[in-house]
């Protein structure tokens, strides 16, 4: 009996020692904390992504067994004028969305930092981002309605006249960009605002003593020291913009006249509308992935993402 009690005591002591070593090992503890997310990433992102590469070399309609066709799916999408048209529309959307959204986010962040540190205002800024894209799309579909929309009514009263917005081939992609700018600029502004708080105030005080005005301080101090945050905001915004779908699905459905049929909508069309062709759809997805990787590498190299100007002042 004494031997059993002694053995139990040793076992309990060993367990306590093991837990103590784990608690004191910060590296191991960090891996344990990210383990649930890592499992989810592998199961729901990594494995499906790898499997999609294999599917892109097959002809598969979900009803019959997959058939290996080599590069035929890639040859088909590269020969498809609609694929290139969808890429062109997507790039147009990105060029509308990213510059305006980033400039407005920086402006709002600077105003929050200079004028008011109110937590209430920061909460207001992030509210649009908390709303689902589908709800935001339906809201603006009503606001911009050519007949009943209150924005068109206001334009008529101002003597400008009614605009087609979602219903105009010339205005539709810019309108969708405007909707998503409204939804995301506040969230990006909060990220940039957090970056502003890392800049030492002593730099601005020294610049003021040297006679630099606010504009010079912004270009010589604020913008360079915001580089890491701006790189994160721009890269994630570009990746998200290339994947725009839900706003288009609830507002224009790819129209009018295909003017909002982006690359994601092209992929959706291959599977659910035009025909069930998983091979072509996943081939287009792989091409989009390679485009995003290339764009991200170019952005990080061009913006010197691996260098922080703040280190020069520390």
mmCIF file of C-alpha atoms in Angstrom:
data_model
loop_
_atom_site.group_PDB
_atom_site.id
_atom_site.type_symbol
_atom_site.label_atom_id
_atom_site.label_comp_id
_atom_site.label_asym_id
_atom_site.label_seq_id
_atom_site.Cartn_x
_atom_site.Cartn_y
_atom_site.Cartn_z
ATOM 1 C CA UNK A 1 0.000 0.000 0.000
ATOM 2 C CA UNK A 2 2.826 2.323 0.884
ATOM 3 C CA UNK A 3 4.526 1.445 -2.399
ATOM 4 C CA UNK A 4 1.360 2.351 -4.349
ATOM 5 C CA UNK A 5 1.053 5.691 -2.508
ATOM 6 C CA UNK A 6 4.703 6.425 -3.180
ATOM 7 C CA UNK A 7 4.286 5.615 -6.874
ATOM 8 C CA UNK A 8 1.216 7.886 -7.091
ATOM 9 C CA UNK A 9 3.143 10.682 -5.429
ATOM 10 C CA UNK A 10 6.002 10.314 -7.917
ATOM 11 C CA UNK A 11 3.495 10.311 -10.819
ATOM 12 C CA UNK A 12 1.759 13.445 -9.560
ATOM 13 C CA UNK A 13 5.102 15.126 -9.033
ATOM 14 C CA UNK A 14 6.183 14.207 -12.581
ATOM 15 C CA UNK A 15 2.975 15.658 -14.017
ATOM 16 C CA UNK A 16 3.443 18.883 -12.080
ATOM 17 C CA UNK A 17 7.037 19.048 -13.300
ATOM 18 C CA UNK A 18 5.946 18.513 -16.904
ATOM 19 C CA UNK A 19 3.281 21.224 -16.682
ATOM 20 C CA UNK A 20 5.794 23.567 -15.084
ATOM 21 C CA UNK A 21 8.292 22.987 -17.907
ATOM 22 C CA UNK A 22 5.595 23.602 -20.523
ATOM 23 C CA UNK A 23 4.475 26.809 -18.774
ATOM 24 C CA UNK A 24 8.058 28.074 -18.647
ATOM 25 C CA UNK A 25 8.803 27.181 -22.289
ATOM 26 C CA UNK A 26 7.438 30.219 -24.167
ATOM 27 C CA UNK A 27 8.146 28.719 -27.600
ATOM 28 C CA UNK A 28 6.281 25.496 -26.855
ATOM 29 C CA UNK A 29 3.464 27.438 -25.194
ATOM 30 C CA UNK A 30 3.108 29.590 -28.297
ATOM 31 C CA UNK A 31 2.812 26.511 -30.514
ATOM 32 C CA UNK A 32 0.154 25.079 -28.209
ATOM 33 C CA UNK A 33 -1.885 28.291 -28.448
ATOM 34 C CA UNK A 34 -1.814 28.362 -32.264
ATOM 35 C CA UNK A 35 -2.410 24.603 -32.582
ATOM 36 C CA UNK A 36 -6.250 24.869 -32.871
ATOM 37 C CA UNK A 37 -5.970 27.523 -35.579
ATOM 38 C CA UNK A 38 -3.262 25.514 -37.329
ATOM 39 C CA UNK A 39 -5.486 22.419 -37.391
ATOM 40 C CA UNK A 40 -8.351 24.475 -38.824
ATOM 41 C CA UNK A 41 -6.062 26.041 -41.438
ATOM 42 C CA UNK A 42 -4.712 22.686 -42.593
ATOM 43 C CA UNK A 43 -8.136 21.002 -42.661
ATOM 44 C CA UNK A 44 -10.152 23.792 -44.295
ATOM 45 C CA UNK A 45 -7.587 25.735 -46.345
ATOM 46 C CA UNK A 46 -4.319 23.922 -47.034
ATOM 47 C CA UNK A 47 -5.743 20.501 -47.924
ATOM 48 C CA UNK A 48 -8.549 21.868 -50.181
ATOM 49 C CA UNK A 49 -6.045 24.209 -51.873
ATOM 50 C CA UNK A 50 -3.650 21.363 -52.649
ATOM 51 C CA UNK A 51 -6.531 19.169 -53.823
ATOM 52 C CA UNK A 52 -7.775 21.946 -56.122
ATOM 53 C CA UNK A 53 -4.443 21.888 -57.955
ATOM 54 C CA UNK A 54 -4.994 18.210 -58.796
ATOM 55 C CA UNK A 55 -8.609 18.900 -59.799
ATOM 56 C CA UNK A 56 -7.427 21.626 -62.209
ATOM 57 C CA UNK A 57 -5.845 18.891 -64.331
ATOM 58 C CA UNK A 58 -9.082 16.905 -64.501
ATOM 59 C CA UNK A 59 -12.440 17.056 -66.219
ATOM 60 C CA UNK A 60 -15.059 16.645 -63.509
ATOM 61 C CA UNK A 61 -18.751 17.548 -63.397
ATOM 62 C CA UNK A 62 -19.368 16.214 -59.841
ATOM 63 C CA UNK A 63 -21.599 13.461 -61.251
ATOM 64 C CA UNK A 64 -19.073 11.211 -62.976
ATOM 65 C CA UNK A 65 -15.590 10.077 -62.083
ATOM 66 C CA UNK A 66 -12.829 12.670 -62.682
ATOM 67 C CA UNK A 67 -10.882 12.259 -65.931
ATOM 68 C CA UNK A 68 -7.280 13.442 -66.270
ATOM 69 C CA UNK A 69 -6.946 15.936 -69.138
ATOM 70 C CA UNK A 70 -3.539 17.480 -68.464
ATOM 71 C CA UNK A 71 -3.282 21.171 -69.326
ATOM 72 C CA UNK A 72 -6.534 21.233 -71.327
ATOM 73 C CA UNK A 73 -8.375 23.243 -68.653
ATOM 74 C CA UNK A 74 -5.654 25.892 -68.577
ATOM 75 C CA UNK A 75 -5.600 26.056 -72.360
ATOM 76 C CA UNK A 76 -9.373 26.524 -72.359
ATOM 77 C CA UNK A 77 -9.392 29.448 -69.920
ATOM 78 C CA UNK A 78 -6.458 31.178 -71.626
ATOM 79 C CA UNK A 79 -8.331 30.909 -74.935
ATOM 80 C CA UNK A 80 -11.578 32.170 -73.370
ATOM 81 C CA UNK A 81 -12.202 35.876 -74.024
ATOM 82 C CA UNK A 82 -14.552 35.989 -71.030
ATOM 83 C CA UNK A 83 -11.698 34.974 -68.715
ATOM 84 C CA UNK A 84 -9.516 37.864 -69.872
ATOM 85 C CA UNK A 85 -12.484 40.222 -69.762
ATOM 86 C CA UNK A 86 -13.167 39.185 -66.145
ATOM 87 C CA UNK A 87 -9.518 39.798 -65.231
ATOM 88 C CA UNK A 88 -9.693 43.241 -66.841
ATOM 89 C CA UNK A 89 -12.856 44.113 -64.896
ATOM 90 C CA UNK A 90 -11.255 42.880 -61.659
ATOM 91 C CA UNK A 91 -8.147 45.012 -62.209
ATOM 92 C CA UNK A 92 -10.383 48.018 -62.965
ATOM 93 C CA UNK A 93 -12.223 47.448 -59.710
ATOM 94 C CA UNK A 94 -8.936 47.187 -57.787
ATOM 95 C CA UNK A 95 -7.684 50.442 -59.336
ATOM 96 C CA UNK A 96 -10.906 52.185 -58.291
ATOM 97 C CA UNK A 97 -10.988 50.666 -54.820
ATOM 98 C CA UNK A 98 -7.459 50.579 -53.388
ATOM 99 C CA UNK A 99 -6.108 54.119 -53.985
ATOM 100 C CA UNK A 100 -9.280 55.907 -52.855
ATOM 101 C CA UNK A 101 -9.844 53.593 -49.895
ATOM 102 C CA UNK A 102 -6.238 53.905 -48.683
ATOM 103 C CA UNK A 103 -6.093 57.709 -49.031
ATOM 104 C CA UNK A 104 -9.395 58.125 -47.173
ATOM 105 C CA UNK A 105 -8.285 55.695 -44.445
ATOM 106 C CA UNK A 106 -5.031 57.602 -43.905
ATOM 107 C CA UNK A 107 -6.910 60.923 -43.811
ATOM 108 C CA UNK A 108 -9.444 59.625 -41.268
ATOM 109 C CA UNK A 109 -6.695 58.087 -39.108
ATOM 110 C CA UNK A 110 -4.703 61.325 -39.054
ATOM 111 C CA UNK A 111 -7.823 63.334 -38.193
ATOM 112 C CA UNK A 112 -8.639 60.923 -35.361
ATOM 113 C CA UNK A 113 -5.097 61.281 -34.040
ATOM 114 C CA UNK A 114 -4.891 65.070 -34.384
ATOM 115 C CA UNK A 115 -8.444 66.171 -33.575
ATOM 116 C CA UNK A 116 -10.042 63.554 -31.348
ATOM 117 C CA UNK A 117 -9.057 60.383 -29.503
ATOM 118 C CA UNK A 118 -12.688 59.508 -28.836
ATOM 119 C CA UNK A 119 -13.361 55.785 -28.509
ATOM 120 C CA UNK A 120 -16.935 56.509 -29.600
ATOM 121 C CA UNK A 121 -15.740 57.885 -32.946
ATOM 122 C CA UNK A 122 -13.489 54.880 -33.461
ATOM 123 C CA UNK A 123 -16.481 52.640 -32.797
ATOM 124 C CA UNK A 124 -18.509 54.546 -35.411
ATOM 125 C CA UNK A 125 -15.678 54.144 -37.918
ATOM 126 C CA UNK A 126 -15.641 50.368 -37.623
ATOM 127 C CA UNK A 127 -19.437 49.843 -37.728
ATOM 128 C CA UNK A 128 -19.717 49.527 -41.553
ATOM 129 C CA UNK A 129 -17.033 46.828 -41.551
ATOM 130 C CA UNK A 130 -19.030 44.843 -38.983
ATOM 131 C CA UNK A 131 -22.030 44.717 -41.335
ATOM 132 C CA UNK A 132 -22.158 41.688 -43.698
ATOM 133 C CA UNK A 133 -21.356 42.494 -47.330
ATOM 134 C CA UNK A 134 -24.754 41.150 -48.411
ATOM 135 C CA UNK A 135 -26.585 43.574 -46.101
ATOM 136 C CA UNK A 136 -24.421 46.486 -47.278
ATOM 137 C CA UNK A 137 -25.081 45.567 -50.926
ATOM 138 C CA UNK A 138 -28.851 45.410 -50.398
ATOM 139 C CA UNK A 139 -28.772 48.711 -48.500
ATOM 140 C CA UNK A 140 -27.008 50.539 -51.329
ATOM 141 C CA UNK A 141 -29.159 48.778 -53.926
ATOM 142 C CA UNK A 142 -32.116 50.556 -52.318
ATOM 143 C CA UNK A 143 -30.317 53.874 -51.766
ATOM 144 C CA UNK A 144 -29.105 54.032 -55.381
ATOM 145 C CA UNK A 145 -32.271 52.758 -57.044
ATOM 146 C CA UNK A 146 -32.820 54.820 -60.251
ATOM 147 C CA UNK A 147 -36.519 55.352 -59.508
ATOM 148 C CA UNK A 148 -37.029 55.231 -55.730
ATOM 149 C CA UNK A 149 -33.517 55.685 -54.310
ATOM 150 C CA UNK A 150 -33.108 58.673 -52.029
ATOM 151 C CA UNK A 151 -29.654 59.460 -53.462
ATOM 152 C CA UNK A 152 -31.097 59.820 -56.960
ATOM 153 C CA UNK A 153 -33.891 61.948 -55.532
ATOM 154 C CA UNK A 154 -31.270 64.229 -53.975
ATOM 155 C CA UNK A 155 -29.386 64.426 -57.280
ATOM 156 C CA UNK A 156 -32.574 65.462 -59.071
ATOM 157 C CA UNK A 157 -33.177 68.232 -56.523
ATOM 158 C CA UNK A 158 -29.609 69.429 -57.083
ATOM 159 C CA UNK A 159 -30.231 69.570 -60.834
ATOM 160 C CA UNK A 160 -27.757 66.812 -61.682
ATOM 161 C CA UNK A 161 -30.297 64.260 -62.878
ATOM 162 C CA UNK A 162 -30.792 60.583 -62.149
ATOM 163 C CA UNK A 163 -27.815 58.229 -62.480
ATOM 164 C CA UNK A 164 -27.847 54.561 -63.411
ATOM 165 C CA UNK A 165 -25.269 53.498 -60.802
ATOM 166 C CA UNK A 166 -25.678 49.671 -60.574
ATOM 167 C CA UNK A 167 -27.785 49.663 -63.747
ATOM 168 C CA UNK A 168 -25.273 51.523 -65.918
ATOM 169 C CA UNK A 169 -22.458 49.578 -67.670
ATOM 170 C CA UNK A 170 -20.246 52.665 -67.391
ATOM 171 C CA UNK A 171 -20.904 53.284 -63.682
ATOM 172 C CA UNK A 172 -21.542 49.842 -62.210
ATOM 173 C CA UNK A 173 -17.978 48.777 -61.332
ATOM 174 C CA UNK A 174 -17.157 52.218 -59.895
ATOM 175 C CA UNK A 175 -20.376 52.080 -57.853
ATOM 176 C CA UNK A 176 -19.459 48.676 -56.409
ATOM 177 C CA UNK A 177 -16.007 50.036 -55.593
ATOM 178 C CA UNK A 178 -17.679 52.968 -53.820
ATOM 179 C CA UNK A 179 -19.809 50.614 -51.730
ATOM 180 C CA UNK A 180 -16.789 48.621 -50.600
ATOM 181 C CA UNK A 181 -14.748 51.769 -49.973
ATOM 182 C CA UNK A 182 -17.496 52.920 -47.608
ATOM 183 C CA UNK A 183 -17.509 49.557 -45.846
ATOM 184 C CA UNK A 184 -13.747 49.083 -45.395
ATOM 185 C CA UNK A 185 -12.177 52.545 -45.068
ATOM 186 C CA UNK A 186 -13.130 52.897 -41.392
ATOM 187 C CA UNK A 187 -11.606 49.530 -40.484
ATOM 188 C CA UNK A 188 -8.395 50.379 -42.348
ATOM 189 C CA UNK A 189 -8.377 53.793 -40.672
ATOM 190 C CA UNK A 190 -8.398 52.102 -37.244
ATOM 191 C CA UNK A 191 -5.417 49.949 -38.255
ATOM 192 C CA UNK A 192 -3.526 53.015 -39.468
ATOM 193 C CA UNK A 193 -4.545 54.924 -36.343
ATOM 194 C CA UNK A 194 -2.959 52.158 -34.253
ATOM 195 C CA UNK A 195 0.193 52.565 -36.337
ATOM 196 C CA UNK A 196 0.206 56.305 -35.664
ATOM 197 C CA UNK A 197 0.256 55.618 -31.936
ATOM 198 C CA UNK A 198 3.612 53.825 -32.296
ATOM 199 C CA UNK A 199 5.341 56.941 -33.676
ATOM 200 C CA UNK A 200 7.216 58.812 -30.902
ATOM 201 C CA UNK A 201 5.789 62.288 -30.295
ATOM 202 C CA UNK A 202 9.319 63.580 -29.723
ATOM 203 C CA UNK A 203 9.933 63.360 -33.488
ATOM 204 C CA UNK A 204 7.108 65.800 -34.168
ATOM 205 C CA UNK A 205 8.313 68.108 -31.389
ATOM 206 C CA UNK A 206 11.816 68.160 -32.862
ATOM 207 C CA UNK A 207 10.397 68.800 -36.355
ATOM 208 C CA UNK A 208 8.292 71.686 -35.020
ATOM 209 C CA UNK A 209 11.360 73.235 -33.405
ATOM 210 C CA UNK A 210 13.144 72.959 -36.763
ATOM 211 C CA UNK A 211 10.290 74.871 -38.399
ATOM 212 C CA UNK A 212 8.563 71.991 -40.250
ATOM 213 C CA UNK A 213 4.833 72.538 -40.786
ATOM 214 C CA UNK A 214 2.163 69.822 -40.532
ATOM 215 C CA UNK A 215 2.372 68.966 -44.242
ATOM 216 C CA UNK A 216 6.146 68.475 -44.135
ATOM 217 C CA UNK A 217 5.842 66.427 -40.938
ATOM 218 C CA UNK A 218 3.257 64.172 -42.598
ATOM 219 C CA UNK A 219 5.447 63.444 -45.626
ATOM 220 C CA UNK A 220 8.793 63.242 -43.813
ATOM 221 C CA UNK A 221 7.775 61.548 -40.537
ATOM 222 C CA UNK A 222 4.238 60.115 -40.515
ATOM 223 C CA UNK A 223 4.100 58.419 -43.907
ATOM 224 C CA UNK A 224 7.568 56.782 -43.815
ATOM 225 C CA UNK A 225 7.034 55.468 -40.281
ATOM 226 C CA UNK A 226 3.621 54.072 -41.228
ATOM 227 C CA UNK A 227 5.164 51.842 -43.902
ATOM 228 C CA UNK A 228 4.691 48.474 -42.099
ATOM 229 C CA UNK A 229 1.029 49.210 -41.363
ATOM 230 C CA UNK A 230 0.373 50.606 -44.837
ATOM 231 C CA UNK A 231 1.943 47.538 -46.452
ATOM 232 C CA UNK A 232 -0.344 45.287 -44.413
ATOM 233 C CA UNK A 233 -3.420 47.390 -45.245
ATOM 234 C CA UNK A 234 -2.640 47.635 -48.972
ATOM 235 C CA UNK A 235 -1.666 43.977 -49.434
ATOM 236 C CA UNK A 236 -4.720 42.615 -47.609
ATOM 237 C CA UNK A 237 -6.993 45.106 -49.373
ATOM 238 C CA UNK A 238 -5.672 44.114 -52.802
ATOM 239 C CA UNK A 239 -6.095 40.403 -52.024
ATOM 240 C CA UNK A 240 -9.649 41.017 -50.824
ATOM 241 C CA UNK A 241 -10.463 43.211 -53.837
ATOM 242 C CA UNK A 242 -9.405 40.512 -56.299
ATOM 243 C CA UNK A 243 -11.893 38.201 -54.563
ATOM 244 C CA UNK A 244 -14.912 40.534 -54.678
ATOM 245 C CA UNK A 245 -18.095 38.530 -55.174
ATOM 246 C CA UNK A 246 -20.875 38.945 -52.587
ATOM 247 C CA UNK A 247 -21.544 42.631 -53.276
ATOM 248 C CA UNK A 248 -21.805 41.886 -57.000
ATOM 249 C CA UNK A 249 -23.996 38.837 -56.427
ATOM 250 C CA UNK A 250 -26.683 40.813 -54.553
ATOM 251 C CA UNK A 251 -26.569 44.025 -56.614
ATOM 252 C CA UNK A 252 -25.789 43.410 -60.286
ATOM 253 C CA UNK A 253 -25.435 39.646 -60.685
ATOM 254 C CA UNK A 254 -22.475 40.244 -63.003
ATOM 255 C CA UNK A 255 -24.383 42.724 -65.171
ATOM 256 C CA UNK A 256 -25.379 44.945 -66.754
ATOM 257 C CA UNK A 257 -23.991 43.481 -69.989
ATOM 258 C CA UNK A 258 -21.282 41.636 -68.042
ATOM 259 C CA UNK A 259 -19.699 44.894 -66.831
ATOM 260 C CA UNK A 260 -19.239 43.566 -63.268
ATOM 261 C CA UNK A 261 -18.380 39.954 -64.075
ATOM 262 C CA UNK A 262 -15.144 39.714 -62.096
ATOM 263 C CA UNK A 263 -12.788 36.737 -61.971
ATOM 264 C CA UNK A 264 -14.527 35.196 -58.942
ATOM 265 C CA UNK A 265 -17.854 35.545 -60.726
ATOM 266 C CA UNK A 266 -16.296 33.843 -63.752
ATOM 267 C CA UNK A 267 -15.291 30.919 -61.528
ATOM 268 C CA UNK A 268 -18.765 30.823 -59.984
ATOM 269 C CA UNK A 269 -20.284 30.849 -63.473
ATOM 270 C CA UNK A 270 -18.215 27.840 -64.526
ATOM 271 C CA UNK A 271 -19.572 25.753 -61.647
ATOM 272 C CA UNK A 272 -23.142 26.905 -61.002
ATOM 273 C CA UNK A 273 -24.517 28.795 -64.004
ATOM 274 C CA UNK A 274 -22.898 28.070 -67.351
ATOM 275 C CA UNK A 275 -21.964 24.435 -66.726
ATOM 276 C CA UNK A 276 -20.704 22.223 -63.963
ATOM 277 C CA UNK A 277 -17.011 22.107 -64.775
ATOM 278 C CA UNK A 278 -14.894 21.867 -61.659
ATOM 279 C CA UNK A 279 -11.699 21.400 -63.668
ATOM 280 C CA UNK A 280 -11.958 24.727 -65.501
ATOM 281 C CA UNK A 281 -13.164 26.539 -62.367
ATOM 282 C CA UNK A 282 -10.261 25.290 -60.231
ATOM 283 C CA UNK A 283 -7.793 26.029 -63.038
ATOM 284 C CA UNK A 284 -9.013 29.632 -63.015
ATOM 285 C CA UNK A 285 -8.692 29.623 -59.203
ATOM 286 C CA UNK A 286 -5.088 28.431 -59.428
ATOM 287 C CA UNK A 287 -4.303 31.171 -61.955
ATOM 288 C CA UNK A 288 -5.886 33.746 -59.631
ATOM 289 C CA UNK A 289 -3.795 32.418 -56.741
ATOM 290 C CA UNK A 290 -0.600 32.791 -58.786
ATOM 291 C CA UNK A 291 -1.602 36.332 -59.768
ATOM 292 C CA UNK A 292 -2.195 37.244 -56.113
ATOM 293 C CA UNK A 293 1.148 35.755 -55.045
ATOM 294 C CA UNK A 294 2.935 37.713 -57.785
ATOM 295 C CA UNK A 295 1.152 40.968 -56.923
ATOM 296 C CA UNK A 296 1.881 40.504 -53.215
ATOM 297 C CA UNK A 297 5.605 39.903 -53.850
ATOM 298 C CA UNK A 298 5.795 42.988 -56.081
ATOM 299 C CA UNK A 299 4.007 45.107 -53.478
ATOM 300 C CA UNK A 300 6.200 43.991 -50.579
ATOM 301 C CA UNK A 301 9.375 44.540 -52.625
ATOM 302 C CA UNK A 302 8.254 47.928 -53.962
ATOM 303 C CA UNK A 303 7.116 49.180 -50.543
ATOM 304 C CA UNK A 304 10.187 47.778 -48.695
ATOM 305 C CA UNK A 305 7.963 45.821 -46.328
ATOM 306 C CA UNK A 306 10.956 44.199 -44.606
ATOM 307 C CA UNK A 307 12.407 47.561 -43.482
ATOM 308 C CA UNK A 308 11.070 49.857 -40.767
ATOM 309 C CA UNK A 309 12.127 53.497 -40.713
ATOM 310 C CA UNK A 310 11.218 53.596 -37.011
ATOM 311 C CA UNK A 311 14.336 51.546 -36.226
ATOM 312 C CA UNK A 312 16.478 54.412 -37.500
ATOM 313 C CA UNK A 313 15.086 56.706 -34.798
ATOM 314 C CA UNK A 314 15.305 54.253 -31.905
#
